Short mmCIF file of C-alpha atoms in Angstrom, two decimals:
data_model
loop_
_atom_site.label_atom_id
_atom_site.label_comp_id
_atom_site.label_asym_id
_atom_site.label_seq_id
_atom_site.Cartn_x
_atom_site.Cartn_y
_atom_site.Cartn_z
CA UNK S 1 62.78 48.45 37.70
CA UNK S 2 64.46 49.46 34.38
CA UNK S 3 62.04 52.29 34.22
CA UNK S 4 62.73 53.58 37.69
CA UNK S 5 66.24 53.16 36.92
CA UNK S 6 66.23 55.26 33.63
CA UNK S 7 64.09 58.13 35.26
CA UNK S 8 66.57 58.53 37.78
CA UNK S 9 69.51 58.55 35.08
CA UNK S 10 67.48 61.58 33.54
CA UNK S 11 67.34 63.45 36.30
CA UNK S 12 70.95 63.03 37.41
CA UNK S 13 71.83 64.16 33.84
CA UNK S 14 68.95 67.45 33.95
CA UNK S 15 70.42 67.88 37.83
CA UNK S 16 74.21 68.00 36.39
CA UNK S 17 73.45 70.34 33.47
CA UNK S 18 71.73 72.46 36.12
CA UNK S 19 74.67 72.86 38.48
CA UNK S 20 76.73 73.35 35.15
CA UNK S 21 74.84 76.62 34.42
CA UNK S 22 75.47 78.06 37.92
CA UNK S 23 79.03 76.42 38.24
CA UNK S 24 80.90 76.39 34.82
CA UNK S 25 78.67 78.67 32.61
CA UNK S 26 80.04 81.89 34.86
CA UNK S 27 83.81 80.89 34.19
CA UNK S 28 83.25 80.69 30.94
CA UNK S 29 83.44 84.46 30.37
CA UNK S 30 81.33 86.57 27.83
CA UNK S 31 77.78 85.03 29.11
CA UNK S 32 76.45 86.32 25.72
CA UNK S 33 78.06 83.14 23.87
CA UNK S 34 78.50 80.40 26.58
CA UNK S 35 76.14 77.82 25.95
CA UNK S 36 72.56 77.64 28.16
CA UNK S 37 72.96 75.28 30.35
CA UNK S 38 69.35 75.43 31.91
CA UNK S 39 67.85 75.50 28.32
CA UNK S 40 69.76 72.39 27.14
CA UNK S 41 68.15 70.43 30.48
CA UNK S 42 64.47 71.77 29.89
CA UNK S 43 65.54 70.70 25.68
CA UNK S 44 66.70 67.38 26.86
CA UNK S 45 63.57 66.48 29.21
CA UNK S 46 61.67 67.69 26.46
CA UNK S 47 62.85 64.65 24.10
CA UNK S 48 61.11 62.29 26.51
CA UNK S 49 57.87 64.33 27.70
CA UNK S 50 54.66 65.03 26.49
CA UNK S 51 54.12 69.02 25.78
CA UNK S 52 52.26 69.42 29.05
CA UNK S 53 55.02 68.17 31.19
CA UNK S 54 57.64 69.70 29.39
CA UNK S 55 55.49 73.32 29.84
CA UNK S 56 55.70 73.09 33.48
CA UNK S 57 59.32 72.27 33.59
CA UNK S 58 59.75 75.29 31.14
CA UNK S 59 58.07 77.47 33.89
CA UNK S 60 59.80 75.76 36.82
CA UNK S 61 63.14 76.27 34.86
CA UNK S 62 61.93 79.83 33.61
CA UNK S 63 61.20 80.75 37.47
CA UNK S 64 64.88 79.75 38.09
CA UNK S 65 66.48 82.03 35.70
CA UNK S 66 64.47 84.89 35.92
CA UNK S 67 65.08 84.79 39.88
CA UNK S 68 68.51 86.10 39.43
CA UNK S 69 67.20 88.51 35.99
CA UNK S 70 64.74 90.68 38.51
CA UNK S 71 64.86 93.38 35.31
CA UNK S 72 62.58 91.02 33.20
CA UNK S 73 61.07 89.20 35.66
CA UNK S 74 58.42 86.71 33.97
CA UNK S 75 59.58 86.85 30.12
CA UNK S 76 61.99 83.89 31.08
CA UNK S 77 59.63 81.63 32.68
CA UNK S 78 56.92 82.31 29.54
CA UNK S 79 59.66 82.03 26.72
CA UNK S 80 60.70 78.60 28.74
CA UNK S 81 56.93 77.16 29.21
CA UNK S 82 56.62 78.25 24.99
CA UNK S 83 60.17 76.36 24.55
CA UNK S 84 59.22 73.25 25.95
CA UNK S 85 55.59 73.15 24.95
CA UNK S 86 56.75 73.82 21.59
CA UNK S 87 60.12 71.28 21.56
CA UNK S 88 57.93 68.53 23.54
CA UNK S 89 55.51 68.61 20.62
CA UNK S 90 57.89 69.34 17.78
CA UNK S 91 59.79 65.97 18.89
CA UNK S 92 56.73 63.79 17.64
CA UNK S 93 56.68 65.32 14.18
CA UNK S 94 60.65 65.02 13.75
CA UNK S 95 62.38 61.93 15.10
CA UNK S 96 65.43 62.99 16.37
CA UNK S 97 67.21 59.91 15.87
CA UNK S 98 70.38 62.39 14.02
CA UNK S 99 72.38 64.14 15.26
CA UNK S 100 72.21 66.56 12.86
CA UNK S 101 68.20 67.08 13.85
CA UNK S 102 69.27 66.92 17.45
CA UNK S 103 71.76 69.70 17.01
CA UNK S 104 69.25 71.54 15.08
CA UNK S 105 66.84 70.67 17.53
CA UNK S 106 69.21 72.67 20.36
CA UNK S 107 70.02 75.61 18.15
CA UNK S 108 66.51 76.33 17.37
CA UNK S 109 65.04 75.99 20.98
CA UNK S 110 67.57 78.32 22.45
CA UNK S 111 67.64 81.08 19.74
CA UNK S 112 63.13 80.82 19.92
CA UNK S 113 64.05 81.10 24.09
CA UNK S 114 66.47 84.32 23.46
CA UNK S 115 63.57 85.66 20.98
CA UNK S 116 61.46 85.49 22.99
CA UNK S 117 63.17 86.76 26.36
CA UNK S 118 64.20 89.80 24.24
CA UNK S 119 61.00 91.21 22.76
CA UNK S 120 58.82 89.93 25.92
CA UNK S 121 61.40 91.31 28.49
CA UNK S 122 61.69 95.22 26.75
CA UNK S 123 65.21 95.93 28.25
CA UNK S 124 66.94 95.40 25.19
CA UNK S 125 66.33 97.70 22.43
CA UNK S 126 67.26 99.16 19.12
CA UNK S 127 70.60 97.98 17.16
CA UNK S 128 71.10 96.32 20.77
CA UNK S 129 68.41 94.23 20.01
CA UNK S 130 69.58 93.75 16.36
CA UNK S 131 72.66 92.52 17.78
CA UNK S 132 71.47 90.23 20.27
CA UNK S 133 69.41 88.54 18.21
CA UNK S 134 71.61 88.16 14.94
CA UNK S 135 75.01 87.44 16.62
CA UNK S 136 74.89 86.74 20.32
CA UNK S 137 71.69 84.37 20.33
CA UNK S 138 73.12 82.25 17.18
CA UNK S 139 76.52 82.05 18.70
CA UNK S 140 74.82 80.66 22.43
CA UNK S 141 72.59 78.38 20.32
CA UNK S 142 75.41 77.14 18.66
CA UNK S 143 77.58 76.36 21.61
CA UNK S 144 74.54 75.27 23.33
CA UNK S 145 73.99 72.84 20.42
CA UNK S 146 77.46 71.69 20.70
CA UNK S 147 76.97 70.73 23.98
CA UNK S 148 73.99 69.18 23.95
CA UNK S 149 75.19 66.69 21.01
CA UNK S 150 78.10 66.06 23.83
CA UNK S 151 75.70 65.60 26.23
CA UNK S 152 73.71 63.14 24.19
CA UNK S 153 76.80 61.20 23.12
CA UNK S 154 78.18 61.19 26.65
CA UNK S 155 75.10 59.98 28.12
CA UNK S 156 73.28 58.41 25.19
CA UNK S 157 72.69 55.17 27.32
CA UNK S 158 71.57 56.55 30.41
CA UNK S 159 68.82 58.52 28.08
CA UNK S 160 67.55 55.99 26.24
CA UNK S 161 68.09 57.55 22.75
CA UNK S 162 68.77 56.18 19.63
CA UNK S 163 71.05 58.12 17.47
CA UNK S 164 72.09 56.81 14.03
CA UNK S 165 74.96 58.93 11.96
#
């Protein structure tokens, strides 16, 4: 019962951080530094799924986003299946049991996502590129990081995770 009750924690918390992204992320302003919400959920399941599962949330998620991005269609979806293959299995060789490694966890998976939606999408280019990936992408991973420590501090019962300071 304690099981049942902590998956269904997790998904209220991947389900809120979902409606976030469409609700809150567009009054946020400049999209180019408001944190990822959809990123952050796929990040968070990631902490508690094998690399498999986490993959095929990464494409569900990936599908998501790149429904309403019809210029790159597909580079979301793949940079979100290589995101949470990649953060599902990276988990097991660091134990993010910091917050420090859990921040650095978030910045890293959402500046490898931008990477990769950049150079596998084509429709940025040049010192726009540049740009994108040396200030916009570290400034989204960092507020995305921000939040996600929030979000694991907020809800660090309801996912189950030990953090020590």
């Amino acid at each position: 019962m304690n099981a049942k009750r902590g998956a269904y924690r997790l998904r209220a918390v991947l389900l809120l951080l979902v409606v976030l992204h469409f609700t809150l992320r567009p009054w946020l302003g400049d999209p180019r530094p408001a944190p990822d919400f959809l990123v952050l959920a796929l990040l968070v399941y990631a902490l508690r799924a094998r690399p498999g599962g986490a993959a095929v949330a990464g494409f569900t998620i990936g599908l998501l986003g790149d429904a309403l991005t019809p210029v790159a269609f597909g580079a979301g979806a793949l940079a979100h299946t290589v995101v949470g293959y990649l953060a599902a299995w990276g988990k097991a060789i660091f134990f993010a049991e910091n917050l420090a490694v859990n921040a650095g966890f978030f910045f890293a998976g959402t500046w490898v996502r931008d990477l990769l939606v950049l150079v596998g999408g084509g429709h940025v280019q040049g010192t726009e590129l540049v740009w994108q990936l040396l200030l916009w992408s570290p400034l989204k991973a960092a507020t995305t990081a921000l939040v996600g420590v929030m979000v694991l501090l907020i809800f660090r019962r309801w996912l189950a995770i030990r953090i020590t300071e």
